[in-house]
Coordinates of C-alpha atoms in Angstrom, one line a residue:
M15 CA 6.0 -24.6 6.8
Q16 CA 2.8 -22.6 7.1
P17 CA 3.2 -18.7 8.7
A18 CA 1.3 -18.5 12.0
P19 CA -1.9 -16.7 11.3
D20 CA -2.0 -12.6 11.2
T21 CA -5.1 -10.4 11.9
G22 CA -3.4 -7.5 10.1
K23 CA -3.3 -4.0 11.4
P24 CA -6.3 -1.4 11.8
L25 CA -6.8 1.2 8.7
C26 CA -8.1 4.5 9.4
I27 CA -8.8 6.5 6.5
A28 CA -9.9 10.5 7.8
R29 CA -11.3 13.2 5.8
L30 CA -9.3 11.6 2.9
T31 CA -9.7 13.3 -0.5
K32 CA -8.3 13.5 -4.0
S33 CA -8.1 16.5 -6.6
Y34 CA -6.9 16.6 -10.5
E35 CA -6.2 19.1 -12.8
S36 CA -8.1 19.5 -16.1
R37 CA -6.8 20.3 -19.1
S38 CA -9.3 23.3 -19.5
G39 CA -7.0 24.3 -15.9
G40 CA -9.8 23.7 -13.5
T41 CA -10.4 21.3 -10.7
L42 CA -11.9 18.5 -10.8
A43 CA -12.6 16.5 -7.1
A44 CA -12.6 12.5 -8.3
L45 CA -12.9 11.4 -4.2
G46 CA -13.9 12.7 -1.0
P47 CA -13.9 13.4 2.0
V48 CA -13.9 9.7 3.0
S49 CA -13.8 9.0 6.9
I50 CA -13.6 5.2 6.6
D51 CA -12.3 3.0 10.3
V52 CA -11.1 -0.8 9.2
E53 CA -10.7 -3.5 11.8
A54 CA -7.8 -5.6 12.1
G55 CA -7.9 -8.8 10.0
E56 CA -11.9 -7.2 8.8
F57 CA -12.8 -8.0 5.2
V58 CA -14.4 -4.7 3.9
V59 CA -15.9 -4.7 0.3
I60 CA -16.8 -1.4 -1.9
V61 CA -18.6 -0.8 -3.9
G62 CA -20.3 1.6 -6.5
P63 CA -21.2 2.9 -9.8
S64 CA -17.9 3.9 -12.0
G65 CA -16.0 6.5 -12.0
C66 CA -16.9 7.0 -8.2
G67 CA -13.5 6.9 -7.8
K68 CA -13.2 3.2 -5.9
T69 CA -9.4 3.0 -7.9
T70 CA -8.6 6.4 -6.8
L71 CA -9.2 5.2 -3.4
L72 CA -7.1 1.9 -3.4
H73 CA -4.8 3.6 -5.4
L74 CA -4.3 6.1 -2.8
L75 CA -4.0 3.1 0.6
A76 CA -1.6 1.4 -1.8
G77 CA 0.5 4.7 -1.3
F78 CA 0.9 5.2 -5.5
L79 CA -0.9 8.3 -5.2
A80 CA -0.8 11.0 -2.4
P81 CA -3.7 12.6 -1.6
S82 CA -5.0 16.1 -1.9
E83 CA -6.2 16.5 2.5
G84 CA -6.5 13.7 4.9
A85 CA -4.7 11.5 6.6
I86 CA -4.1 7.4 5.7
L87 CA -2.8 5.6 9.2
V88 CA -1.9 1.3 9.5
G89 CA -1.3 0.6 12.8
G90 CA -0.9 4.5 13.8
E91 CA 1.6 5.2 10.6
P92 CA 0.7 7.3 8.3
V93 CA 1.5 5.7 4.5
S94 CA 3.3 8.2 2.7
S95 CA 4.9 5.7 -0.1
P96 CA 4.6 2.3 -1.4
S97 CA 5.1 -0.8 1.1
I98 CA 4.4 -4.7 1.0
D99 CA 3.6 -4.0 4.3
R100 CA -0.1 -3.2 1.8
A101 CA 0.1 -6.2 -0.9
V102 CA -1.6 -4.9 -4.0
V103 CA -4.1 -7.4 -6.8
F104 CA -5.3 -5.8 -9.9
Q105 CA -7.8 -6.7 -12.2
S106 CA -4.7 -7.1 -14.9
Y107 CA -2.7 -9.7 -13.6
A108 CA 0.3 -8.0 -13.7
L109 CA 2.4 -10.5 -13.3
F110 CA 5.7 -11.2 -14.8
P111 CA 6.0 -13.3 -18.0
W112 CA 9.6 -13.4 -18.4
L113 CA 9.5 -15.0 -14.5
S114 CA 8.3 -19.0 -14.1
V115 CA 5.4 -18.9 -11.9
I116 CA 7.5 -19.5 -8.1
E117 CA 9.8 -17.3 -9.7
N118 CA 7.0 -14.5 -9.7
V119 CA 5.4 -15.9 -6.1
E120 CA 9.0 -15.4 -4.8
F121 CA 9.8 -11.6 -6.2
G122 CA 8.6 -9.6 -3.5
L123 CA 10.1 -11.9 -1.1
M124 CA 13.1 -9.8 -2.6
R125 CA 12.9 -7.0 -0.4
K126 CA 13.4 -9.1 2.8
K127 CA 16.2 -10.6 4.1
L128 CA 15.4 -14.3 3.7
T129 CA 18.2 -16.8 1.9
G130 CA 16.9 -18.3 -1.0
E131 CA 16.0 -21.2 0.4
R132 CA 13.8 -19.4 3.0
R133 CA 12.3 -17.8 -0.6
R134 CA 11.4 -20.7 -2.4
E135 CA 9.9 -22.2 1.0
I136 CA 7.6 -19.7 1.5
A137 CA 6.8 -19.3 -2.6
E138 CA 5.8 -23.2 -2.6
F139 CA 4.3 -22.9 0.4
H140 CA 2.0 -20.0 -0.7
L141 CA 1.5 -22.3 -4.0
R142 CA -0.2 -25.2 -2.4
L143 CA -2.1 -22.4 -1.0
V144 CA -3.8 -21.8 -3.9
G145 CA -3.1 -25.6 -5.4
L146 CA -0.7 -24.7 -7.6
Q147 CA 2.3 -26.4 -6.8
D148 CA 2.4 -28.7 -9.5
F149 CA 2.9 -25.7 -11.7
A150 CA 5.6 -24.1 -9.9
N151 CA 8.5 -23.8 -13.2
K152 CA 5.5 -23.0 -15.7
H153 CA 5.4 -20.0 -17.8
I154 CA 3.2 -17.2 -17.4
D155 CA 1.7 -17.5 -20.6
E156 CA 0.9 -21.5 -20.0
L157 CA -2.0 -21.2 -17.5
S158 CA -5.4 -19.7 -17.5
G159 CA -7.0 -16.7 -16.6
G160 CA -8.1 -17.9 -13.4
M161 CA -4.7 -20.0 -12.2
K162 CA -3.0 -16.5 -14.0
Q163 CA -4.7 -14.7 -11.0
R164 CA -4.2 -17.2 -8.3
V165 CA -0.4 -16.6 -8.7
A166 CA -1.1 -13.2 -7.6
I167 CA -3.0 -13.9 -5.0
A168 CA 0.2 -16.2 -3.6
R169 CA 2.8 -13.4 -4.2
A170 CA 0.3 -11.0 -3.0
F171 CA -0.3 -13.2 0.0
A172 CA 4.0 -14.6 0.3
V173 CA 5.1 -11.1 1.8
E174 CA 2.6 -11.6 4.7
P175 CA 1.5 -7.4 4.1
S176 CA -1.0 -6.4 7.1
I177 CA -3.4 -5.0 4.0
L178 CA -4.7 -6.4 1.3
L179 CA -5.9 -4.3 -1.2
M180 CA -7.6 -5.9 -4.4
D181 CA -8.8 -4.1 -7.1
E182 CA -12.0 -5.9 -8.9
P183 CA -9.6 -8.9 -9.0
F184 CA -11.7 -11.3 -10.7
G185 CA -13.8 -8.6 -12.7
A186 CA -12.6 -10.0 -16.1
L187 CA -13.0 -14.1 -15.4
D188 CA -15.7 -16.0 -16.4
A189 CA -18.7 -16.8 -13.7
L190 CA -17.5 -20.4 -13.2
T191 CA -13.7 -19.8 -12.7
R192 CA -15.3 -16.5 -10.4
R193 CA -17.1 -18.7 -8.2
L194 CA -14.2 -20.5 -7.1
L195 CA -12.0 -17.8 -7.0
Q196 CA -14.0 -16.3 -4.0
R197 CA -14.0 -19.1 -1.6
E198 CA -10.7 -19.8 -2.1
L199 CA -10.2 -16.4 -0.9
L200 CA -12.4 -17.0 1.6
R201 CA -10.5 -20.1 2.4
I202 CA -7.2 -18.2 2.3
W203 CA -8.3 -15.1 4.9
Q204 CA -10.1 -17.6 7.0
E205 CA -6.6 -19.0 7.8
Q206 CA -4.6 -16.4 8.0
R207 CA -6.9 -13.2 8.4
R208 CA -5.3 -10.3 6.7
T209 CA -7.4 -6.9 6.5
V210 CA -8.9 -6.7 3.2
V211 CA -10.2 -4.0 1.1
F212 CA -12.0 -5.4 -2.0
I213 CA -13.3 -3.5 -4.4
T214 CA -16.4 -4.5 -6.9
H215 CA -18.8 -3.8 -9.0
S216 CA -20.7 -6.8 -7.7
V217 CA -23.2 -6.4 -5.2
T218 CA -23.1 -10.8 -5.4
E219 CA -20.2 -10.9 -5.0
A220 CA -19.7 -8.7 -1.8
L221 CA -22.3 -10.3 0.3
F222 CA -20.9 -13.2 -0.4
L223 CA -16.9 -12.0 0.5
A224 CA -17.4 -9.0 2.9
D225 CA -17.9 -8.7 6.7
R226 CA -18.9 -4.9 6.2
I227 CA -20.0 -3.7 2.4
L228 CA -19.4 0.0 1.5
L229 CA -21.3 2.3 -1.1
M230 CA -19.4 4.8 -2.6
S231 CA -21.5 7.9 -4.2
C232 CA -20.9 9.3 -7.4
R233 CA -17.8 11.3 -8.4
P234 CA -16.4 12.9 -6.0
G235 CA -16.7 9.6 -4.0
Q236 CA -17.7 9.6 -0.6
I237 CA -19.3 6.6 1.6
K238 CA -22.9 7.1 1.0
G239 CA -24.2 3.3 2.6
E240 CA -22.8 0.9 4.7
W241 CA -24.1 -3.0 5.7
R242 CA -23.0 -5.6 8.0
V243 CA -23.4 -8.9 6.9
T244 CA -24.0 -11.1 9.4
E245 CA -24.9 -14.3 8.2
Q246 CA -22.4 -17.0 8.4
R247 CA -19.9 -18.6 6.6
P248 CA -19.8 -20.4 3.5
R249 CA -23.3 -18.0 2.5
D250 CA -25.8 -18.4 0.4
V251 CA -26.7 -15.6 -1.4
T252 CA -29.6 -16.8 -2.6
S253 CA -31.4 -16.8 1.0
S254 CA -34.0 -14.7 1.7
A255 CA -31.9 -12.9 4.0
S256 CA -29.3 -12.2 1.2
V257 CA -32.2 -11.2 -1.8
A258 CA -33.0 -8.2 1.1
L259 CA -29.8 -7.0 1.5
E260 CA -29.3 -7.0 -2.1
R261 CA -32.4 -5.6 -2.9
E262 CA -31.5 -2.6 0.2
I263 CA -28.0 -2.2 -1.5
Y264 CA -29.5 -2.1 -5.0
A265 CA -31.8 0.8 -3.8
L266 CA -29.1 2.5 -2.9
L267 CA -26.8 2.2 -5.6
D268 CA -29.6 3.2 -8.3
E269 CA -30.3 6.1 -7.2
E270 CA -26.5 6.8 -7.4
L271 CA -26.9 5.6 -11.0
A272 CA -29.3 8.0 -11.8
K273 CA -27.2 11.0 -10.8
T274 CA -24.4 9.5 -12.9
F275 CA -26.2 9.8 -16.0
G276 CA -27.3 12.6 -15.1
Q277 CA -24.0 14.2 -14.8
E278 CA -22.8 12.3 -18.2
G279 CA -26.4 14.4 -19.6
L280 CA -25.0 16.8 -18.5
R281 CA -21.8 16.5 -19.7
A282 CA -23.4 16.0 -23.7
T283 CA -25.2 19.2 -23.4

């Protein structure tokens, strides 16, 4: 049985910062301050230079890290630790090779008070959702990279999170598989309307997926630019409107890349 559609919960990020102690005893400012409000059911994509703090931000949202300052609220409640209410899809699959495909999808459901029969029913539904129902009893090492990521997506959606956090989930895939999974993700998201925060290095991917695109500055990462993407889905990223927006985003991104390389040069001298 299909779960009821869910618009997720709103996400509020207020003056968030993260700093680390360096080996030399100094302090390295990695992120912030960052303030973002994400509406329930919104698909937000964050782009930015390597090392700008995108993954740090996602790990803070997931509860894997504690902020140095600031607050994260989901549905008005503070985030203080990991929760299945905020599911994460990583670039590197993060599947358990000793479990079958369907057992991987069921894994997160073990934390819910469900019967084994109900867990299996939910897992089967989500495998059908990603087109892997015929691979339920296969071992993970029998799957291609794209199929593994579909299992990871099914596992994330199966726990019915209010927020789905995705850290470059298609970055390691070939171009055709990436294109397929972008479309599959949008199809599932349009059915269930979870709140999504998606990290990518690809402006084209951001244009195809996002309701809103945020661009982060070089370290310490802050929100440098914001764009609402209003073209109706499915989008043609080669349209004149998309190309114009892509050019605008790249102009600002190139400024931050130049600063990043300037920082690298300063450290090398």
